[in-house]
Coordinates of C-alpha atoms and ligand atoms in Angstrom, one line a residue:
M1 CA 72.6 46.2 1.5
N2 CA 69.1 47.3 0.9
I3 CA 67.2 45.4 -1.8
I4 CA 63.6 45.9 -2.8
G5 CA 61.5 43.6 -5.0
I6 CA 58.7 44.8 -7.3
I7 CA 56.1 42.1 -8.2
A8 CA 54.5 43.3 -11.5
S9 CA 51.7 40.9 -11.4
Q10 CA 48.2 41.0 -10.0
R11 CA 48.5 37.4 -8.7
K12 CA 49.2 37.5 -5.0
A13 CA 50.4 33.9 -4.9
G14 CA 51.5 33.8 -8.5
N15 CA 54.8 32.9 -10.1
T16 CA 56.3 36.3 -10.0
A17 CA 55.5 36.7 -6.3
F18 CA 57.1 33.4 -5.6
I19 CA 60.2 34.2 -7.7
I20 CA 60.8 37.6 -6.1
N21 CA 60.1 36.3 -2.5
Q22 CA 62.6 33.5 -3.0
L23 CA 65.3 35.8 -4.4
L24 CA 64.8 38.2 -1.5
E25 CA 64.9 35.4 1.1
G26 CA 68.3 34.4 -0.3
A27 CA 69.5 38.0 0.0
K28 CA 68.1 38.3 3.5
K29 CA 70.0 35.2 4.6
Q30 CA 73.2 37.1 3.7
G31 CA 72.2 40.0 5.9
A32 CA 70.5 42.3 3.3
E33 CA 67.5 44.3 4.3
T34 CA 64.7 43.5 1.9
E35 CA 61.1 44.5 1.2
A36 CA 58.7 43.4 -1.5
F37 CA 55.9 45.5 -3.2
G38 CA 53.3 43.7 -5.2
F39 CA 50.6 45.0 -7.6
S40 CA 48.1 42.6 -5.9
N41 CA 47.8 45.0 -3.0
L42 CA 48.9 48.3 -4.5
D43 CA 46.8 50.8 -6.4
I44 CA 49.2 52.4 -8.9
K45 CA 47.7 54.4 -11.7
P46 CA 49.3 55.0 -15.2
C47 CA 51.3 58.1 -15.9
R48 CA 49.1 60.9 -17.2
G49 CA 51.8 62.5 -19.2
C50 CA 50.9 65.9 -17.6
N51 CA 54.7 66.7 -17.2
R52 CA 54.0 68.5 -13.9
C53 CA 56.9 66.5 -12.4
K54 CA 59.1 68.5 -14.8
Q55 CA 57.8 71.8 -13.4
S56 CA 58.4 71.5 -9.7
N57 CA 60.5 69.7 -7.1
R58 CA 57.5 67.8 -5.7
G59 CA 57.6 64.8 -8.0
C60 CA 54.5 63.1 -9.4
V61 CA 51.1 64.8 -8.8
I62 CA 49.2 61.5 -8.8
K63 CA 48.5 60.6 -5.2
D64 CA 48.4 56.8 -5.0
D65 CA 50.4 53.8 -3.8
M66 CA 53.5 54.7 -5.9
Q67 CA 54.3 57.0 -3.0
K68 CA 54.6 54.0 -0.8
I69 CA 57.3 52.7 -3.1
S70 CA 59.1 56.0 -3.9
D71 CA 60.9 56.3 -0.6
A72 CA 62.1 52.7 -0.7
L73 CA 63.2 53.1 -4.3
E74 CA 65.2 56.2 -3.4
H75 CA 67.1 54.3 -0.7
A76 CA 67.5 50.9 -2.4
D77 CA 71.0 49.7 -3.4
A78 CA 69.3 47.2 -5.7
I79 CA 65.9 46.8 -7.2
V80 CA 64.7 43.4 -8.4
L81 CA 61.9 44.0 -10.9
G82 CA 59.8 40.8 -11.3
L83 CA 58.2 40.9 -14.8
P84 CA 55.9 38.2 -16.1
I85 CA 55.8 38.0 -19.9
Y86 CA 52.2 38.8 -21.1
M87 CA 51.7 38.7 -24.8
G88 CA 55.4 38.8 -25.6
Q89 CA 56.2 41.8 -23.4
M90 CA 56.4 42.8 -19.7
S91 CA 53.0 42.8 -18.0
A92 CA 50.9 46.0 -18.0
Q93 CA 51.7 46.4 -14.3
G94 CA 55.4 46.3 -15.2
K95 CA 54.9 49.0 -17.8
I96 CA 52.8 51.2 -15.4
F97 CA 55.6 51.0 -12.9
T98 CA 58.2 51.8 -15.5
D99 CA 56.3 54.8 -16.8
R100 CA 55.8 56.2 -13.3
L101 CA 59.6 56.3 -12.9
Y102 CA 59.4 59.3 -15.3
A103 CA 58.8 61.6 -12.3
R104 CA 62.1 60.5 -10.9
F105 CA 63.9 61.7 -14.0
S106 CA 62.7 65.2 -13.7
P107 CA 65.9 67.3 -14.1
R108 CA 65.1 69.1 -10.9
F109 CA 63.8 66.2 -8.9
S110 CA 65.9 63.2 -9.9
P111 CA 69.0 62.1 -7.9
F112 CA 70.1 60.1 -10.9
F113 CA 71.5 62.9 -13.0
K114 CA 73.9 64.1 -10.3
E115 CA 77.5 64.3 -11.4
N116 CA 79.3 61.0 -10.7
A117 CA 76.2 59.5 -9.0
V118 CA 76.5 55.8 -8.4
K119 CA 74.1 54.0 -10.7
Q120 CA 71.4 52.0 -9.0
K121 CA 71.5 48.3 -9.6
L122 CA 68.5 46.8 -11.3
I123 CA 67.8 43.1 -11.8
L124 CA 65.2 42.4 -14.4
S125 CA 63.7 39.0 -13.4
F126 CA 61.5 37.8 -16.3
N127 CA 59.3 34.7 -16.2
Q128 CA 57.2 33.1 -18.9
G129 CA 55.0 30.2 -19.7
N130 CA 57.0 29.1 -22.8
P131 CA 59.9 26.8 -22.2
D132 CA 62.1 28.5 -24.8
A133 CA 64.4 31.0 -23.0
N134 CA 65.4 32.6 -26.3
L135 CA 61.9 33.2 -27.6
F136 CA 61.7 36.8 -26.3
K137 CA 65.4 37.5 -26.3
P138 CA 65.2 40.5 -28.6
Y139 CA 62.5 42.1 -26.4
I140 CA 64.5 41.3 -23.2
D141 CA 67.7 42.7 -24.7
Y142 CA 65.8 45.8 -25.7
T143 CA 64.3 46.3 -22.3
K144 CA 67.7 45.9 -20.7
R145 CA 69.1 48.6 -23.0
M146 CA 66.1 50.9 -22.2
F147 CA 66.8 50.7 -18.5
E148 CA 70.5 51.3 -19.1
I149 CA 69.6 54.5 -20.9
L150 CA 67.7 55.4 -17.8
E151 CA 71.0 55.2 -15.9
F152 CA 70.4 51.9 -14.2
D153 CA 73.2 49.4 -13.7
V154 CA 71.4 46.3 -15.2
N155 CA 73.6 43.6 -14.1
A156 CA 71.7 40.3 -14.5
I157 CA 68.6 39.0 -16.2
P158 CA 67.3 35.7 -15.0
V159 CA 64.7 34.4 -17.5
I160 CA 62.6 31.7 -15.8
T161 CA 60.8 29.6 -18.3
G162 CA 58.2 26.8 -18.5
M163 CA 55.6 28.2 -16.2
R164 CA 52.9 26.7 -18.3
N165 CA 53.9 23.3 -16.9
G166 CA 52.9 24.1 -13.4
P167 CA 53.2 26.7 -10.7
A168 CA 56.7 28.0 -9.7
Y169 CA 56.3 27.0 -6.0
E170 CA 56.2 23.3 -7.0
R171 CA 59.7 23.5 -8.5
E172 CA 62.3 22.6 -5.9
D173 CA 65.2 23.3 -8.3
L174 CA 63.9 26.9 -8.8
R175 CA 63.5 27.5 -5.0
T176 CA 67.2 26.7 -4.6
S177 CA 68.6 28.5 -7.6
L178 CA 66.5 31.7 -6.8
K179 CA 67.8 31.7 -3.2
D180 CA 71.3 31.3 -4.5
F181 CA 70.9 34.1 -6.9
G182 CA 69.6 36.4 -4.1
S183 CA 72.4 35.4 -1.9
A184 CA 75.0 36.0 -4.6
L185 CA 73.6 39.6 -5.1
V186 CA 74.7 40.4 -1.6
L187 CA 78.0 38.5 -1.6
E188 CA 79.1 40.2 -4.8
E189 CA 78.5 43.6 -3.1
S190 CA 80.3 42.7 0.2
P191 CA 83.9 43.9 0.6
K192 CA 86.3 41.0 -0.2
Ligands
LIG201 C1 47.5 37.6 -20.3 C2 48.7 36.6 -20.3 C3 49.5 36.6 -21.4 C4 50.6 35.7 -21.4 N1 51.4 35.8 -22.5 C5 52.5 34.9 -22.5 C6 53.4 34.9 -23.6 O1 53.2 35.7 -24.6 N2 54.4 34.1 -23.6 C7 54.6 33.2 -22.6 O2 55.6 32.4 -22.6 N3 53.8 33.2 -21.5 C8 52.8 34.0 -21.4 N4 51.9 34.0 -20.3 C9 52.3 33.1 -19.2 C10 52.9 33.9 -18.1 O3 54.1 34.6 -18.5 C11 53.3 33.0 -16.9 O4 52.2 32.2 -16.5 C12 53.8 33.8 -15.7 O5 54.5 32.9 -14.9 C13 52.7 34.5 -15.0 O6 53.2 35.1 -13.8 P1 52.2 35.5 -12.6 O7 51.7 34.2 -12.1 O8 53.1 36.2 -11.6 O9 51.2 36.4 -13.2 C14 50.8 34.8 -20.3 C15 49.9 34.9 -19.2 C16 48.9 35.7 -19.2 C17 48.0 35.8 -18.0

Protein backbone atom coordinates (compact mmCIF):
# COMPACT_ATOMS: atom_id res chain seq x y z
CA MET A 1 0.00 0.00 0.00
CA ASN A 2 1.26 3.42 -0.96
CA ILE A 3 0.31 6.29 1.38
CA ILE A 4 1.30 9.91 1.05
CA GLY A 5 0.93 12.65 3.63
CA ILE A 6 0.40 16.34 2.87
CA ILE A 7 1.35 18.78 5.62
CA ALA A 8 -0.67 21.94 4.94
CA SER A 9 1.25 24.10 7.36
CA GLN A 10 4.31 26.29 6.97
CA ARG A 11 5.67 25.08 10.33
CA LYS A 12 8.36 22.50 9.66
CA ALA A 13 8.27 21.08 13.18
CA GLY A 14 4.67 22.11 13.87
CA ASN A 15 1.69 20.10 15.05
CA THR A 16 0.46 19.06 11.61
CA ALA A 17 3.94 17.81 10.66
CA PHE A 18 4.11 15.78 13.87
CA ILE A 19 0.63 14.31 13.35
CA ILE A 20 1.23 13.30 9.73
CA ASN A 21 4.67 11.87 10.47
CA GLN A 22 3.33 9.74 13.34
CA LEU A 23 0.45 8.47 11.20
CA LEU A 24 2.81 7.55 8.39
CA GLU A 25 5.21 5.88 10.80
CA GLY A 26 2.39 3.64 12.02
CA ALA A 27 1.50 2.77 8.43
CA LYS A 28 5.13 2.08 7.55
CA LYS A 29 5.43 -0.38 10.44
CA GLN A 30 2.70 -2.42 8.73
CA GLY A 31 4.62 -2.48 5.46
CA ALA A 32 3.19 0.55 3.67
CA GLU A 33 5.35 2.72 1.46
CA THR A 34 5.00 6.26 2.71
CA GLU A 35 6.13 9.76 1.77
CA ALA A 36 5.35 13.14 3.33
CA PHE A 37 5.20 16.50 1.54
CA GLY A 38 5.14 19.70 3.57
CA PHE A 39 4.54 23.33 2.70
CA SER A 40 7.58 24.34 4.78
CA ASN A 41 9.83 23.23 1.94
CA LEU A 42 7.54 23.39 -1.07
CA ASP A 43 6.70 26.37 -3.23
CA ILE A 44 3.14 25.79 -4.42
CA LYS A 45 1.35 28.72 -5.97
CA PRO A 46 -2.42 29.33 -5.97
CA CYS A 47 -4.51 28.23 -8.96
CA ARG A 48 -4.73 31.06 -11.52
CA GLY A 49 -8.10 29.95 -12.84
CA CYS A 50 -6.76 30.14 -16.39
CA ASN A 51 -8.54 26.88 -17.30
CA ARG A 52 -5.62 25.84 -19.51
CA CYS A 53 -5.77 22.42 -17.82
CA LYS A 54 -9.16 21.97 -19.47
CA GLN A 55 -7.77 22.67 -22.93
CA SER A 56 -4.95 20.12 -23.15
CA ASN A 57 -3.71 16.85 -21.76
CA ARG A 58 -0.70 18.43 -20.13
CA GLY A 59 -2.23 19.31 -16.79
CA CYS A 60 -1.48 22.52 -14.92
CA VAL A 61 0.61 25.18 -16.66
CA ILE A 62 2.07 26.50 -13.39
CA LYS A 63 5.57 25.10 -13.06
CA ASP A 64 6.26 24.81 -9.35
CA ASP A 65 6.57 22.17 -6.64
CA MET A 66 3.03 20.83 -7.19
CA GLN A 67 4.68 18.80 -9.93
CA LYS A 68 6.79 17.04 -7.28
CA ILE A 69 3.56 15.92 -5.60
CA SER A 70 1.56 15.15 -8.75
CA ASP A 71 3.29 11.90 -9.55
CA ALA A 72 3.00 10.65 -5.97
CA LEU A 73 -0.67 11.69 -5.89
CA GLU A 74 -1.36 9.74 -9.02
CA HIS A 75 0.06 6.53 -7.57
CA ALA A 76 -1.09 6.79 -3.95
CA ASP A 77 -3.62 4.29 -2.60
CA ALA A 78 -4.37 6.75 0.18
CA ILE A 79 -3.70 10.42 0.83
CA VAL A 80 -3.55 11.75 4.37
CA LEU A 81 -4.22 15.48 4.20
CA GLY A 82 -3.04 17.23 7.36
CA LEU A 83 -5.08 20.39 7.87
CA PRO A 84 -4.59 22.79 10.77
CA ILE A 85 -7.63 24.93 11.51
CA TYR A 86 -6.80 28.58 10.93
CA MET A 87 -9.60 31.05 11.61
CA GLY A 88 -12.26 28.35 11.62
CA GLN A 89 -11.26 26.72 8.32
CA MET A 90 -8.46 24.72 6.73
CA SER A 91 -5.20 26.68 6.47
CA ALA A 92 -4.50 28.72 3.34
CA GLN A 93 -1.92 26.09 2.39
CA GLY A 94 -4.64 23.42 2.54
CA LYS A 95 -6.86 25.50 0.28
CA ILE A 96 -4.06 26.16 -2.21
CA PHE A 97 -3.38 22.42 -2.40
CA THR A 98 -7.10 21.68 -2.82
CA ASP A 99 -7.54 24.28 -5.57
CA ARG A 100 -4.55 22.91 -7.45
CA LEU A 101 -6.29 19.51 -7.63
CA TYR A 102 -8.55 21.23 -10.20
CA ALA A 103 -6.07 20.34 -12.96
CA ARG A 104 -6.52 16.68 -12.13
CA PHE A 105 -10.24 16.99 -12.81
CA SER A 106 -9.82 18.12 -16.37
CA PRO A 107 -12.10 15.76 -18.31
CA ARG A 108 -9.23 14.95 -20.64
CA PHE A 109 -6.52 14.67 -18.02
CA SER A 110 -8.08 13.17 -14.93
CA PRO A 111 -7.92 9.49 -14.14
CA PHE A 112 -10.79 10.01 -11.71
CA PHE A 113 -13.62 10.10 -14.17
CA LYS A 114 -12.81 6.80 -15.83
CA GLU A 115 -15.74 4.39 -15.85
CA ASN A 116 -15.65 2.21 -12.72
CA ALA A 117 -12.41 3.77 -11.45
CA VAL A 118 -11.57 2.87 -7.86
CA LYS A 119 -11.96 5.96 -5.71
CA GLN A 120 -8.82 7.17 -4.02
CA LYS A 121 -8.88 7.02 -0.25
CA LEU A 122 -8.53 10.39 1.48
CA ILE A 123 -8.05 10.88 5.19
CA LEU A 124 -8.72 14.43 6.34
CA SER A 125 -6.65 14.93 9.46
CA PHE A 126 -7.72 18.16 11.16
CA ASN A 127 -6.07 19.70 14.21
CA GLN A 128 -6.96 22.79 16.18
CA GLY A 129 -6.06 24.84 19.22
CA ASN A 130 -9.53 24.73 20.76
CA PRO A 131 -10.34 21.69 22.96
CA ASP A 132 -13.94 21.38 21.70
CA ALA A 133 -14.00 18.71 18.93
CA ASN A 134 -17.48 19.78 17.83
CA LEU A 135 -16.69 23.48 17.43
CA PHE A 136 -15.98 23.27 13.70
CA LYS A 137 -18.09 20.18 12.97
CA PRO A 138 -20.32 21.87 10.35
CA TYR A 139 -17.23 23.05 8.46
CA ILE A 140 -15.51 19.67 8.75
CA ASP A 141 -18.66 17.82 7.57
CA TYR A 142 -18.95 20.23 4.67
CA THR A 143 -15.29 19.71 3.72
CA LYS A 144 -15.76 15.94 3.81
CA ARG A 145 -18.76 16.26 1.49
CA MET A 146 -16.81 18.54 -0.85
CA PHE A 147 -14.04 15.95 -1.24
CA GLU A 148 -16.64 13.22 -1.77
CA ILE A 149 -18.11 15.24 -4.62
CA LEU A 150 -14.58 15.28 -6.04
CA GLU A 151 -14.81 11.46 -6.11
CA PHE A 152 -12.56 10.76 -3.13
CA ASP A 153 -13.37 7.98 -0.71
CA VAL A 154 -13.21 10.00 2.51
CA ASN A 155 -13.14 7.28 5.09
CA ALA A 156 -12.06 8.81 8.39
CA ILE A 157 -11.63 12.21 9.88
CA PRO A 158 -9.52 12.41 13.00
CA VAL A 159 -9.96 15.82 14.66
CA ILE A 160 -7.13 16.46 17.10
CA THR A 161 -7.94 19.16 19.60
CA GLY A 162 -6.34 21.17 22.39
CA MET A 163 -3.18 22.24 20.58
CA ARG A 164 -3.30 25.54 22.45
CA ASN A 165 -2.23 23.65 25.58
CA GLY A 166 1.18 22.68 24.20
CA PRO A 167 2.89 21.17 21.21
CA ALA A 168 1.66 17.86 19.84
CA TYR A 169 5.07 16.19 20.23
CA GLU A 170 4.77 16.46 24.03
CA ARG A 171 1.61 14.33 24.07
CA GLU A 172 2.54 10.67 24.48
CA ASP A 173 -1.12 9.56 24.17
CA LEU A 174 -1.28 11.22 20.77
CA ARG A 175 1.91 9.57 19.56
CA THR A 176 0.42 6.14 20.31
CA SER A 177 -3.08 6.80 18.93
CA LEU A 178 -1.72 8.33 15.71
CA LYS A 179 0.59 5.38 15.10
CA ASP A 180 -2.35 3.02 15.75
CA PHE A 181 -4.49 4.97 13.30
CA GLY A 182 -1.78 4.76 10.62
CA SER A 183 -1.31 1.09 11.26
CA ALA A 184 -5.07 0.43 11.03
CA LEU A 185 -5.17 2.13 7.64
CA VAL A 186 -2.92 -0.58 6.25
CA LEU A 187 -4.46 -3.51 8.13
CA GLU A 188 -7.97 -2.59 6.93
CA GLU A 189 -6.69 -2.72 3.34
CA SER A 190 -4.85 -6.04 3.71
CA PRO A 191 -6.61 -9.17 2.44
CA LYS A 192 -8.13 -11.06 5.40
C1 LIG B 1 -3.43 32.02 11.95
C2 LIG B 1 -3.94 30.98 12.93
C3 LIG B 1 -5.29 30.85 13.11
C4 LIG B 1 -5.80 29.88 13.99
N1 LIG B 1 -7.14 29.75 14.13
C5 LIG B 1 -7.63 28.81 14.96
C6 LIG B 1 -9.04 28.66 15.11
O1 LIG B 1 -9.84 29.36 14.50
N2 LIG B 1 -9.49 27.72 15.97
C7 LIG B 1 -8.64 26.90 16.68
O2 LIG B 1 -9.11 26.05 17.43
N3 LIG B 1 -7.30 27.00 16.53
C8 LIG B 1 -6.78 27.93 15.69
N4 LIG B 1 -5.41 28.06 15.54
C9 LIG B 1 -4.53 27.10 16.24
C10 LIG B 1 -4.04 26.00 15.28
O3 LIG B 1 -5.13 25.31 14.70
C11 LIG B 1 -3.17 24.98 16.01
O4 LIG B 1 -2.16 25.59 16.73
C12 LIG B 1 -2.58 23.98 15.02
O5 LIG B 1 -2.12 22.86 15.74
C13 LIG B 1 -1.46 24.58 14.20
O6 LIG B 1 -0.85 23.60 13.41
P1 LIG B 1 0.65 23.81 12.84
O7 LIG B 1 1.56 23.87 14.02
O8 LIG B 1 0.91 22.61 12.00
O9 LIG B 1 0.62 25.05 12.02
C14 LIG B 1 -4.89 29.02 14.70
C15 LIG B 1 -3.51 29.19 14.51
C16 LIG B 1 -3.04 30.16 13.64
C17 LIG B 1 -1.54 30.30 13.43
